[in-house]
Amino acid sequence: MAESRWLDDREQQAWRAFIAAQRVVNGRIEQQLQRDAGMPHTYYEILVRLSDAADGRLRMSELAVATLGSRSRLSHAVNRLEQVGWVRREGIASDRRGQVAILTDEGREKLKETAPGHVETVRSAVFDPLTTEQVQQLHDICAALVRHSDDSASWESS
């Protein structure tokens, strides 16, 4: 068995700061989206990904990769988004097992009304406390972490 590579004091401080920041930011974003739009961040991200896609449509498998989520969790989320009328699914004629998620007009409208509050919360929680230089460093650090993971397949392009 390989010897453990323990964190030194500097790494331990950075790790704890990362965890605290992640919890604070995620908590503020979840709270704002639930309060103002009645949805979790996961649902908002699905609507954004579909809005950014050509014709507001993505294969379910592509959407799972883009949101770094499992297909089963995505399927559950899309089911809920279908129930409220923000997304619909269609089969793919050339692939009997494949499905496409499609952003509805109602979903596009919900996204349009939710986006300003969400962006203000992100700005307040993440960008306002940082300098321009720190914003670039934050991007570089986060991109390096994602590239190092197994889940990085399409992150950079999204």
Tab-separated table of C-alpha atoms in Angstrom:
chain	number	residue	atom	x	y	z
A	1	MET	CA	0.000	0.000	0.000
A	2	ALA	CA	1.347	3.394	-0.985
A	3	GLU	CA	2.153	5.890	1.721
A	4	SER	CA	-0.436	8.659	2.199
A	5	ARG	CA	0.434	12.038	0.737
A	6	TRP	CA	-0.764	14.210	3.616
A	7	LEU	CA	-1.595	17.862	3.068
A	8	ASP	CA	0.906	20.331	4.425
A	9	ASP	CA	-0.326	23.336	6.447
A	10	ARG	CA	-0.622	25.589	3.393
A	11	GLU	CA	-2.542	22.958	1.417
A	12	GLN	CA	-4.804	22.229	4.403
A	13	GLN	CA	-5.663	25.936	4.706
A	14	ALA	CA	-6.345	26.185	0.964
A	15	TRP	CA	-8.505	23.063	1.045
A	16	ARG	CA	-10.590	24.325	3.952
A	17	ALA	CA	-10.987	27.749	2.332
A	18	PHE	CA	-12.094	26.056	-0.921
A	19	ILE	CA	-14.707	23.935	0.881
A	20	ALA	CA	-16.024	26.940	2.836
A	21	ALA	CA	-16.229	29.124	-0.291
A	22	GLN	CA	-17.962	26.373	-2.253
A	23	ARG	CA	-20.582	25.904	0.476
A	24	VAL	CA	-21.209	29.640	0.886
A	25	VAL	CA	-21.528	30.303	-2.861
A	26	ASN	CA	-23.632	27.219	-3.580
A	27	GLY	CA	-25.864	27.992	-0.611
A	28	ARG	CA	-26.513	31.562	-1.745
A	29	ILE	CA	-27.246	30.466	-5.317
A	30	GLU	CA	-29.589	27.656	-4.223
A	31	GLN	CA	-31.402	29.971	-1.828
A	32	GLN	CA	-31.892	32.686	-4.453
A	33	LEU	CA	-33.119	30.281	-7.147
A	34	GLN	CA	-35.516	28.506	-4.777
A	35	ARG	CA	-36.851	31.804	-3.418
A	36	ASP	CA	-37.195	33.651	-6.720
A	37	ALA	CA	-37.864	30.859	-9.217
A	38	GLY	CA	-38.918	27.800	-7.237
A	39	MET	CA	-36.172	25.656	-8.722
A	40	PRO	CA	-32.813	24.199	-7.707
A	41	HIS	CA	-29.596	25.251	-9.428
A	42	THR	CA	-29.503	21.942	-11.314
A	43	TYR	CA	-32.778	22.775	-13.103
A	44	TYR	CA	-31.575	26.290	-13.894
A	45	GLU	CA	-28.372	24.889	-15.398
A	46	ILE	CA	-30.361	22.505	-17.618
A	47	LEU	CA	-32.478	25.405	-18.895
A	48	VAL	CA	-29.321	27.453	-19.588
A	49	ARG	CA	-27.643	24.585	-21.467
A	50	LEU	CA	-30.731	24.085	-23.605
A	51	SER	CA	-31.040	27.826	-24.220
A	52	ASP	CA	-27.425	27.933	-25.411
A	53	ALA	CA	-27.897	24.942	-27.736
A	54	ALA	CA	-28.885	25.191	-31.387
A	55	ASP	CA	-32.698	25.350	-31.600
A	56	GLY	CA	-32.885	24.895	-27.805
A	57	ARG	CA	-32.351	21.144	-28.187
A	58	LEU	CA	-29.763	18.684	-26.904
A	59	ARG	CA	-29.550	14.918	-26.845
A	60	MET	CA	-30.058	13.704	-23.311
A	61	SER	CA	-26.607	12.109	-23.355
A	62	GLU	CA	-25.007	15.423	-24.402
A	63	LEU	CA	-26.958	17.284	-21.742
A	64	ALA	CA	-25.739	14.837	-19.087
A	65	VAL	CA	-22.121	15.435	-20.130
A	66	ALA	CA	-22.595	19.218	-20.305
A	67	THR	CA	-24.070	19.342	-16.786
A	68	LEU	CA	-21.500	16.876	-15.406
A	69	GLY	CA	-24.351	14.757	-14.103
A	70	SER	CA	-25.400	11.162	-14.313
A	71	ARG	CA	-27.986	10.171	-16.885
A	72	SER	CA	-30.383	8.943	-14.218
A	73	ARG	CA	-30.240	12.220	-12.229
A	74	LEU	CA	-30.631	14.185	-15.445
A	75	SER	CA	-33.605	12.072	-16.489
A	76	HIS	CA	-35.276	12.746	-13.127
A	77	ALA	CA	-34.619	16.496	-13.445
A	78	VAL	CA	-35.922	16.623	-17.020
A	79	ASN	CA	-39.040	14.703	-15.921
A	80	ARG	CA	-39.711	17.426	-13.358
A	81	LEU	CA	-39.022	20.189	-15.904
A	82	GLU	CA	-41.483	18.479	-18.273
A	83	GLN	CA	-44.142	18.407	-15.537
A	84	VAL	CA	-43.930	22.190	-15.107
A	85	GLY	CA	-43.860	22.741	-18.891
A	86	TRP	CA	-40.352	24.193	-19.251
A	87	VAL	CA	-38.874	21.293	-21.236
A	88	ARG	CA	-40.255	18.549	-23.451
A	89	ARG	CA	-38.660	15.387	-24.778
A	90	GLU	CA	-38.805	13.821	-28.192
A	91	GLY	CA	-37.471	10.587	-29.540
A	92	ILE	CA	-34.845	10.555	-32.274
A	93	ALA	CA	-36.053	8.846	-35.452
A	94	SER	CA	-32.582	7.604	-36.401
A	95	ASP	CA	-31.862	6.284	-32.883
A	96	ARG	CA	-34.763	4.494	-31.236
A	97	ARG	CA	-33.112	4.644	-27.813
A	98	GLY	CA	-32.047	8.289	-28.022
A	99	GLN	CA	-34.037	11.265	-26.835
A	100	VAL	CA	-33.713	15.013	-27.220
A	101	ALA	CA	-34.567	17.535	-24.517
A	102	ILE	CA	-36.152	20.701	-25.937
A	103	LEU	CA	-36.576	24.042	-24.196
A	104	THR	CA	-40.214	25.173	-24.465
A	105	ASP	CA	-41.359	28.763	-24.869
A	106	GLU	CA	-42.463	28.643	-21.220
A	107	GLY	CA	-39.007	27.415	-20.207
A	108	ARG	CA	-37.328	30.176	-22.202
A	109	GLU	CA	-39.589	32.739	-20.506
A	110	LYS	CA	-38.856	31.292	-17.048
A	111	LEU	CA	-35.137	31.488	-17.766
A	112	LYS	CA	-35.469	35.061	-19.005
A	113	GLU	CA	-37.268	36.171	-15.844
A	114	THR	CA	-34.942	34.217	-13.517
A	115	ALA	CA	-31.583	35.168	-15.066
A	116	PRO	CA	-31.234	38.742	-13.719
A	117	GLY	CA	-31.581	37.676	-10.063
A	118	HIS	CA	-29.316	34.688	-10.600
A	119	VAL	CA	-26.604	36.769	-12.255
A	120	GLU	CA	-26.788	39.374	-9.481
A	121	THR	CA	-26.361	36.637	-6.862
A	122	VAL	CA	-23.398	35.134	-8.733
A	123	ARG	CA	-21.829	38.566	-9.127
A	124	SER	CA	-22.363	39.400	-5.448
A	125	ALA	CA	-21.198	36.018	-4.134
A	126	VAL	CA	-18.236	35.430	-6.446
A	127	PHE	CA	-17.056	38.372	-8.512
A	128	ASP	CA	-17.621	41.500	-6.398
A	129	PRO	CA	-15.054	40.473	-3.744
A	130	LEU	CA	-12.370	39.708	-6.385
A	131	THR	CA	-9.982	41.841	-8.371
A	132	THR	CA	-9.769	41.469	-12.145
A	133	GLU	CA	-6.547	39.521	-11.654
A	134	GLN	CA	-8.199	37.192	-9.128
A	135	VAL	CA	-11.082	36.511	-11.532
A	136	GLN	CA	-8.548	35.268	-14.097
A	137	GLN	CA	-6.794	33.196	-11.424
A	138	LEU	CA	-10.127	31.720	-10.340
A	139	HIS	CA	-10.846	30.708	-13.929
A	140	ASP	CA	-7.408	29.193	-14.397
A	141	ILE	CA	-7.572	27.235	-11.132
A	142	CYS	CA	-11.081	25.914	-11.744
A	143	ALA	CA	-10.291	24.988	-15.364
A	144	ALA	CA	-7.196	23.083	-14.216
A	145	LEU	CA	-9.222	21.161	-11.625
A	146	VAL	CA	-11.879	20.195	-14.161
A	147	ARG	CA	-9.326	19.229	-16.823
A	148	HIS	CA	-7.645	16.963	-14.275
A	149	SER	CA	-10.916	15.157	-13.526
A	150	ASP	CA	-12.589	12.371	-15.472
A	151	ASP	CA	-15.685	14.549	-15.947
A	152	SER	CA	-14.098	17.201	-18.151
A	153	ALA	CA	-15.297	15.901	-21.534
A	154	SER	CA	-17.136	18.982	-22.726
A	155	TRP	CA	-16.742	21.504	-19.921
A	156	GLU	CA	-14.390	23.898	-21.769
A	157	SER	CA	-16.682	24.144	-24.780
A	158	SER	CA	-19.700	25.051	-22.676
